[in-house]
Coordinates of C-alpha atoms in Angstrom, one line a residue:
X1 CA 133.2 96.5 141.0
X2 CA 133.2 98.0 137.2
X3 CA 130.1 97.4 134.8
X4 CA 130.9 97.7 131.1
X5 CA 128.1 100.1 131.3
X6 CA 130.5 102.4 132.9
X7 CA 132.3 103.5 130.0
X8 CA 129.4 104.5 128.2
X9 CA 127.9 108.0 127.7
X10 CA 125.3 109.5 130.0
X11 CA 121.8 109.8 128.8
X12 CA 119.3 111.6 130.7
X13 CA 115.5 110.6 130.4
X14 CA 112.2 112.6 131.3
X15 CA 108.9 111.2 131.7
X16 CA 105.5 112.9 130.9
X17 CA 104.4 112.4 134.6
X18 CA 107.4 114.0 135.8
X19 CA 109.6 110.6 136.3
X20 CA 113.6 111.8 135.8
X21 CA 116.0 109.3 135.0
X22 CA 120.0 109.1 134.1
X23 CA 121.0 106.0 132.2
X24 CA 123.6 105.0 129.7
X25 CA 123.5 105.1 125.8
X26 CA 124.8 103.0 123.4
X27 CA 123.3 104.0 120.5
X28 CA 123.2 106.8 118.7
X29 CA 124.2 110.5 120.8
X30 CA 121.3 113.2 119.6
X31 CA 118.0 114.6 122.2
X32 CA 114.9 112.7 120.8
X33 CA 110.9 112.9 121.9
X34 CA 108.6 109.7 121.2
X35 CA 105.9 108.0 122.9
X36 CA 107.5 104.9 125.9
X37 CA 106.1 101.1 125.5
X38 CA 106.8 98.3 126.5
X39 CA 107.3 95.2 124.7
X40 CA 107.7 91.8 126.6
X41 CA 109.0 89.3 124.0
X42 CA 112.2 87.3 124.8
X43 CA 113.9 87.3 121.4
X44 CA 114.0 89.3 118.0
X45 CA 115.2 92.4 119.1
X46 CA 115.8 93.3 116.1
X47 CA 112.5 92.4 114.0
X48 CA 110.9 94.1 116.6
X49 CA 113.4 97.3 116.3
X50 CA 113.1 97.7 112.5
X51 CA 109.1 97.0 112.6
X52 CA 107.5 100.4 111.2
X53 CA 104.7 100.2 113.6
X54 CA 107.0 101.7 116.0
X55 CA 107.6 105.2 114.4
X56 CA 107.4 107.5 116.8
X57 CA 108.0 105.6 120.2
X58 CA 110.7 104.8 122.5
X59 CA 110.8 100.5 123.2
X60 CA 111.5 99.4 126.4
X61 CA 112.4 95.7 126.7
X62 CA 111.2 93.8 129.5
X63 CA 113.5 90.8 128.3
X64 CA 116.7 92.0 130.8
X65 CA 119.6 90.9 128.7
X66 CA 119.6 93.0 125.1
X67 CA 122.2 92.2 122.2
X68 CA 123.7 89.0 122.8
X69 CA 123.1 87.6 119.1
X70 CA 124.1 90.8 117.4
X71 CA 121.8 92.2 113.9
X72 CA 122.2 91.0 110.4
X73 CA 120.8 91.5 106.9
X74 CA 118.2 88.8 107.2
X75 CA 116.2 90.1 110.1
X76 CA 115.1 93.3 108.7
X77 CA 111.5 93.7 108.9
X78 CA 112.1 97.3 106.7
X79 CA 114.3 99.5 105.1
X80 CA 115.7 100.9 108.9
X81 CA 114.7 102.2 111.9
X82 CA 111.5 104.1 112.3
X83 CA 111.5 103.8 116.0
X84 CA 113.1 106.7 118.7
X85 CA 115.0 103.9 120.3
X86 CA 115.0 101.2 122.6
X87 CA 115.6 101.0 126.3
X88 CA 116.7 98.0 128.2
X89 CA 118.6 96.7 131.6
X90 CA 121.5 95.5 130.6
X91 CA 122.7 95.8 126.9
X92 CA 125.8 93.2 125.8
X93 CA 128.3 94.6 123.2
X94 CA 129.5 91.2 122.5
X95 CA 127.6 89.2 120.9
X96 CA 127.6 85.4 119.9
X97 CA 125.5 83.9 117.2
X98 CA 126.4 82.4 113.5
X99 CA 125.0 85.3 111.5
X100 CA 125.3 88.4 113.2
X101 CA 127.1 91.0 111.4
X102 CA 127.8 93.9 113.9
X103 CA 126.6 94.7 117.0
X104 CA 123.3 96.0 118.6
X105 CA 124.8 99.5 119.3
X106 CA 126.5 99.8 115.8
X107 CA 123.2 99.0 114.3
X108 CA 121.8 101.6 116.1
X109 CA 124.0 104.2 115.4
X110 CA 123.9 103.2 111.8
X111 CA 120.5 104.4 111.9
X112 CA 120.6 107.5 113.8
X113 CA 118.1 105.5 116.8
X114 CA 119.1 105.6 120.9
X115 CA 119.6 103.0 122.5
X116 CA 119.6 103.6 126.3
X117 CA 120.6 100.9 129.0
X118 CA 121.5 100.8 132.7
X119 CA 117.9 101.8 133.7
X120 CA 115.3 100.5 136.1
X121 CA 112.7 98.7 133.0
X122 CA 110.9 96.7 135.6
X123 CA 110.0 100.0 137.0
X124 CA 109.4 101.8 134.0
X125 CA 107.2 99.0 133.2
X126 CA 104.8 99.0 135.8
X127 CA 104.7 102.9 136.2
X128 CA 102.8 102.3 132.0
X129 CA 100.6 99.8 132.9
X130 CA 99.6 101.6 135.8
X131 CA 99.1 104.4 133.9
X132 CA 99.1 104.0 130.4
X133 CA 101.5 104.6 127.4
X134 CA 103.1 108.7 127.5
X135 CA 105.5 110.4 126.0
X136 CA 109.0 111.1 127.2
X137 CA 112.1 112.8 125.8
X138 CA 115.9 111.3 126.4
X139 CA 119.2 113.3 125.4
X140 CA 122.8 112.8 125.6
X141 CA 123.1 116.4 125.4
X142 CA 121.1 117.8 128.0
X143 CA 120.7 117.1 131.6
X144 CA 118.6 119.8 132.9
X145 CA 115.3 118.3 133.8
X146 CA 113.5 121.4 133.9
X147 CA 114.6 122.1 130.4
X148 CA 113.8 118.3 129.0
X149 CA 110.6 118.9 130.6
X150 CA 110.3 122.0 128.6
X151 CA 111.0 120.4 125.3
X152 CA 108.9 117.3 126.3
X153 CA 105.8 119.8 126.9
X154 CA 106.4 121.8 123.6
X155 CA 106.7 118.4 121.5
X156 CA 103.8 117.8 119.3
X157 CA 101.8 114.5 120.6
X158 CA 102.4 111.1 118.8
X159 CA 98.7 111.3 118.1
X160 CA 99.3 114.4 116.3
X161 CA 101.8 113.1 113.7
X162 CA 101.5 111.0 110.4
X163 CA 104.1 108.6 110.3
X164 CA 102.4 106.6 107.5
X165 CA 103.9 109.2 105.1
X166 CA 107.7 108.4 106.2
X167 CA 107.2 104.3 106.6
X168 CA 105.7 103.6 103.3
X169 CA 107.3 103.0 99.8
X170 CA 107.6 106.4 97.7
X171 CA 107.2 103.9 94.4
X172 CA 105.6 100.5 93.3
X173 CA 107.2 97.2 93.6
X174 CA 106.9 93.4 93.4
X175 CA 107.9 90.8 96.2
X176 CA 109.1 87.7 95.1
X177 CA 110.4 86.4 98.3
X178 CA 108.6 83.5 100.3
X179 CA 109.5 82.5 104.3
X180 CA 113.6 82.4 104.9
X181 CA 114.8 78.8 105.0
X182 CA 116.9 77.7 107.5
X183 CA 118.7 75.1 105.7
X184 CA 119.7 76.3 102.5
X185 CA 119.9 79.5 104.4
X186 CA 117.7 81.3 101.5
X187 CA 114.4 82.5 100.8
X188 CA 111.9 80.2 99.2
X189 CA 110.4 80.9 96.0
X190 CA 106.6 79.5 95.9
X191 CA 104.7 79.0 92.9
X192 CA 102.1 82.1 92.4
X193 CA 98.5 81.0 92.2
X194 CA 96.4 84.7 92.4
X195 CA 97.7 88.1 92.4
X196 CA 97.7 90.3 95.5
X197 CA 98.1 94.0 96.0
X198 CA 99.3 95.1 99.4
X199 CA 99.4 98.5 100.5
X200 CA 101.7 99.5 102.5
X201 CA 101.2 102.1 105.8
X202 CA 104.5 100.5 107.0
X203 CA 104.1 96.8 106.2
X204 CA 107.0 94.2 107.5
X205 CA 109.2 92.3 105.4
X206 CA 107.4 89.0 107.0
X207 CA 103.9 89.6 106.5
X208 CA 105.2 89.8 102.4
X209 CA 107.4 86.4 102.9
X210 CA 104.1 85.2 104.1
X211 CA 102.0 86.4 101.6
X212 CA 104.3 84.8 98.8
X213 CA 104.6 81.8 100.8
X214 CA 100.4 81.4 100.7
X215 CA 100.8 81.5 96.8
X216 CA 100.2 85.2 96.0
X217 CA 102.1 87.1 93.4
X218 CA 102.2 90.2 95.5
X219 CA 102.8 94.2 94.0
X220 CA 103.5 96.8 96.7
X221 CA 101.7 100.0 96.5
X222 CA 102.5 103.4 98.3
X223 CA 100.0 104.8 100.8
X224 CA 98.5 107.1 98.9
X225 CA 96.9 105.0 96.2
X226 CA 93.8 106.0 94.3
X227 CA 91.4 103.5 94.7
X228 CA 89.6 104.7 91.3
X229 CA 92.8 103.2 89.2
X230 CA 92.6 100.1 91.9
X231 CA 89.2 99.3 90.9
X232 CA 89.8 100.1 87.2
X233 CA 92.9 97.2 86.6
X234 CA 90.7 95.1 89.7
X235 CA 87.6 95.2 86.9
X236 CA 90.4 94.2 84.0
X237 CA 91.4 91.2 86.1
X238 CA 94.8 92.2 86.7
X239 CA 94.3 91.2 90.5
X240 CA 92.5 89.1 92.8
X241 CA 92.1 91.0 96.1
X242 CA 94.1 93.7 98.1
X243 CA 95.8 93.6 101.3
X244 CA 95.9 96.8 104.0
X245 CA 99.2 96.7 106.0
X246 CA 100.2 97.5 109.7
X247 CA 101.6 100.7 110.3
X248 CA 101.9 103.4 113.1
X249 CA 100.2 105.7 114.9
X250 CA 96.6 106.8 115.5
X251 CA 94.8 105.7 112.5
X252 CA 91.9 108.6 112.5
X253 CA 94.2 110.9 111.3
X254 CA 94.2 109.1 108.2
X255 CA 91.1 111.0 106.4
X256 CA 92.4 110.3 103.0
X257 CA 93.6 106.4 103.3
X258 CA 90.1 105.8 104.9
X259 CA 87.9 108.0 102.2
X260 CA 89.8 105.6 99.5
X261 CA 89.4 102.5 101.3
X262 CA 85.7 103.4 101.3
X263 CA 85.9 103.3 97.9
X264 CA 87.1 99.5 97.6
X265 CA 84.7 98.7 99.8
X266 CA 81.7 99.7 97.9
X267 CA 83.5 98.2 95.0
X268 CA 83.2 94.8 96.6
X269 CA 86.8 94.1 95.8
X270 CA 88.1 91.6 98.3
X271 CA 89.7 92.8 101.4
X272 CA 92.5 91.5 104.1
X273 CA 93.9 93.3 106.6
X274 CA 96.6 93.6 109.5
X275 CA 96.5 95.6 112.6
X276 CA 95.9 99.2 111.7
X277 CA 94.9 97.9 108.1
X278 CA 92.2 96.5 110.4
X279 CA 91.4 99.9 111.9
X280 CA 90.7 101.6 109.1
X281 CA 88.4 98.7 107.9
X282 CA 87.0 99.7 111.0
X283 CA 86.7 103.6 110.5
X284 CA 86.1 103.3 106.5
X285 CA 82.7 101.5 107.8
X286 CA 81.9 104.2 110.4
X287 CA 83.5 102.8 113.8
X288 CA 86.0 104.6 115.6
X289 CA 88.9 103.3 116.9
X290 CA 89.9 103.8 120.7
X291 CA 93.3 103.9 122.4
X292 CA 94.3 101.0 124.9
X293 CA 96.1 102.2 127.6
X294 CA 99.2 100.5 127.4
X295 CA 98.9 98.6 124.4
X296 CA 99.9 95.6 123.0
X297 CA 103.9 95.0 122.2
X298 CA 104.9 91.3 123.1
X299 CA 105.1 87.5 121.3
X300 CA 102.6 86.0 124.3
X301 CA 99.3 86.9 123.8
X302 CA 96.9 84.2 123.8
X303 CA 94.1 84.6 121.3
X304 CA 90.6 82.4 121.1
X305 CA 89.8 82.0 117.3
X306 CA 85.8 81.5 118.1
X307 CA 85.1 79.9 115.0
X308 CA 87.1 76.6 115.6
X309 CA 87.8 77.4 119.9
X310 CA 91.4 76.8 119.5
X311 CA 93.8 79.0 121.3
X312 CA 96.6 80.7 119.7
X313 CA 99.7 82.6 121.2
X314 CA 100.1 85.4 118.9
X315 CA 102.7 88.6 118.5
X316 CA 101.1 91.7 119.0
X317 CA 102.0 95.4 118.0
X318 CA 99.1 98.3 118.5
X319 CA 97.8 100.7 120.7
X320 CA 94.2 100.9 119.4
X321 CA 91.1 99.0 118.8
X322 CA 88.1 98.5 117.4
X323 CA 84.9 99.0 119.0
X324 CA 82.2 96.4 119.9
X325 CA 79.4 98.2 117.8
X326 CA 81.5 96.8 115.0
X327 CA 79.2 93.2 115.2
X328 CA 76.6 95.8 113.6
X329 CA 78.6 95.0 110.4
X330 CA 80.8 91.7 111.2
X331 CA 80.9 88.7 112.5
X332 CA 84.2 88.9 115.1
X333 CA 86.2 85.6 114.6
X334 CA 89.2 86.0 117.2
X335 CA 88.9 87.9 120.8
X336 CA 92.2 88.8 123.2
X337 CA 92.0 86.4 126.3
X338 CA 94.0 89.0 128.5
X339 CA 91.3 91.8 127.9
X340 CA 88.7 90.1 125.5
X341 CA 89.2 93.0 123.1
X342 CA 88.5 92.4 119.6
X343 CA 91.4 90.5 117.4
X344 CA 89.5 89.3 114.2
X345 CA 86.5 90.0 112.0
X346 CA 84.8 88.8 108.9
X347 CA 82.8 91.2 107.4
X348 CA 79.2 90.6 106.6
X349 CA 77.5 89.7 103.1
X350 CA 81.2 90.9 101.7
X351 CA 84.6 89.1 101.2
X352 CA 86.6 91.1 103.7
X353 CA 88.7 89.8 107.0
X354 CA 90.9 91.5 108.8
X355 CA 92.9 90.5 112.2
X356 CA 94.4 92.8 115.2
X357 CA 97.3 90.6 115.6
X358 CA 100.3 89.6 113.5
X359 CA 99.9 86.1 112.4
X360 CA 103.4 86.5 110.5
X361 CA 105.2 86.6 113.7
X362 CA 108.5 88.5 113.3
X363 CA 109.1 87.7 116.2
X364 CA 107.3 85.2 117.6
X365 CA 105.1 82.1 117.5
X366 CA 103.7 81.1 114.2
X367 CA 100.3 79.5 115.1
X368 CA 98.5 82.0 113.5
X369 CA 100.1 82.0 110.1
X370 CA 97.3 80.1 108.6
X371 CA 95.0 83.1 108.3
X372 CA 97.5 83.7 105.3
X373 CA 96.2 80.4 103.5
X374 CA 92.8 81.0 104.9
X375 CA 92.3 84.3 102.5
X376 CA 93.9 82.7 99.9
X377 CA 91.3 79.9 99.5
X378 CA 88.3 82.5 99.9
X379 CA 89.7 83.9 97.2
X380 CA 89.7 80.6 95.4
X381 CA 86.0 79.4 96.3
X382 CA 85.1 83.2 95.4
X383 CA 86.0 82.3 91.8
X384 CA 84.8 78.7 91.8

């Protein structure tokens, strides 16, 4: 019996621990080296695809069945793909759903990014939690393990490169757009209470829908701000608070982001933060970060918020942490119930919060998108 993998293109696959695959692409035909995790989320394959955190890594779906409802315009979480690539079981060319736009594959070749099916994910799966995120190389071109393995081994680490400068915006710019309505099929436009600025390492289209949506007039800024001019037009009024983005990689190679963010600290300009926006809260105060070993990539991690004992099921995106010793300095408000690592913190005696998981969602359950409002009305009583 035929499988309409069959008249796809090989792709051959080595693992850092010596693991040796051949699969099938469908997206785009090049050799490419990243770091392999896995993310177990059911839908948004696409959110998830074009979510900057993911520069530098391969994303192996655990959800078997990849592409049914095709891509469109409206579920771009950024300007492309910052990803390797994404591997999955079985990958569907046809797709069925009321606004796609082109297939999975033809996304992905639109962007230059592998997509690589007809390979054992359950397996590749368990072989990361067992022993932790690593890198891997896959190539249409070349099938040669030993010289994959070659390439692999003289590939610079993921640790070892700054994404944050290829993610981010080159210029300034506002956001108008609140959450995407279903019904009129459009984006909302909220009326603006306060004035953010959010600083983008790679932030996601949703967190800035959200932002709008909580009544903030919101100004993207590039990476590499200067926080002296940001505390200049914070001290003419022309803002009320700033917000540090997710983004990829290993956030202590950021030396300069975190030597400025120092400087907004000790200028007691209020602060809110995202996933590795929360790290470097957490390494501008003087607490390193630490890599989990697998990470978290899914839509199904429940999270206790201490302060009012409710569970929430958040989505998650990061392979680092903050350390405990960070109580020294603040009071942790949200903890991971599937390793108790540390998902929230309000700083003390300053008006700073910041949060390891994405209460925007994109894909995935929106219980936590009240943190949004939540900043916006400390900001409020601040002023009061």
């Amino acid at each position: 019996m035929t499988s309409p993998h069959d008249k796809l293109k090989d792709v051959w696959l080595y693992l850092a621990n010596g693991l040796f695959f051949k699969a099938k692409s469908f997206g785009a035909e090049k050799t490419s080296v990243g770091e392999l995790v896995f993310n177990t989320s059911l839908t948004g394959y696409q959110e998830i695809t074009t979510d900057p955190s993911y520069a530098g890594q391969f994303i192996c779906f655990t959800m078997p069945e990849i592409g049914i409802v095709g891509t469109n315009k409206q579920d771009m979480e950024s300007r492309g793909i910052f990803a390797k690539g994404i591997l999955c079981h079985h990958y569907n060319s046809k797709f069925s759903n009321f606004r796609a736009e082109e297939s999975l594959g033809e996304f992905l070749k639109k962007f230059n990014t592998m997509g690589i099916c007809a390979i054992p994910t359950r397996l590749l799966t368990r072989t990361l939690r067992e022993e932790g995120a690593m890198m891997m190389i896959a190539s249409t071109e070349i099938s040669n393990k030993n010289e994959l393995k070659k390439l692999l081994e003289s590939s610079p680490k993921i640790e070892e490169i700054n994404y944050i400068k290829e993610v981010s915006t080159q210029t300034p710019y506002q956001h108008y757009k609140g959450k995407f309505d279903f019904q009129s099929m459009d984006y909302t436009t909220p009326k603006t209470y306060q004035k953010i600025l959010a600083i983008d390492f790679g932030i996601k289209q949703s967190i800035l829908n959200q932002l709008v949506s909580a009544g903030f007039g919101v100004e993207v800024i590039p990476h590499d701000f200067e926080a002296q001019s940001l505390i200049a037009r914070y001290a003419q009024g022309e803002f009320d608070g700033i917000f540090l983005s997710n983004g990829p990689g290993d956030p202590q190679v950021l030396h300069t982001e975190i030597a400025e963010i120092k400087k907004l600290i000790a200028a007691k300009i209020p602060l809110f933060a995202i996933c590795l926006g929360h790290q470097l809260l957490s390494l501008a105060h003087g607490y390193p970060t630490h890599k989990l070993k697998f990470g978290h990539h899914g839509g199904n991690h429940p999270v206790k918020n201490l302060l009012t004992q409710e569970i929430e099921i958040t989505a998650q995106n990061h392979n680092y942490s903050v350390p405990e010793s960070i109580q020294e300095v603040a009071e942790v408000t949200h903890r991971n119930l599937f390793d108790n690592t540390i998902e929230g913190v309000r700083y003390k005696n300053a008006l700073i919060c910041s949060f390891q998981h994405h209460p925007e969602a994109g894909p995935g359950p929106l219980e936590s998108t009240m943190l949004f409002n939540a900043f916006a009305k400390l900001l409020q009583d601040a002023k009061a």
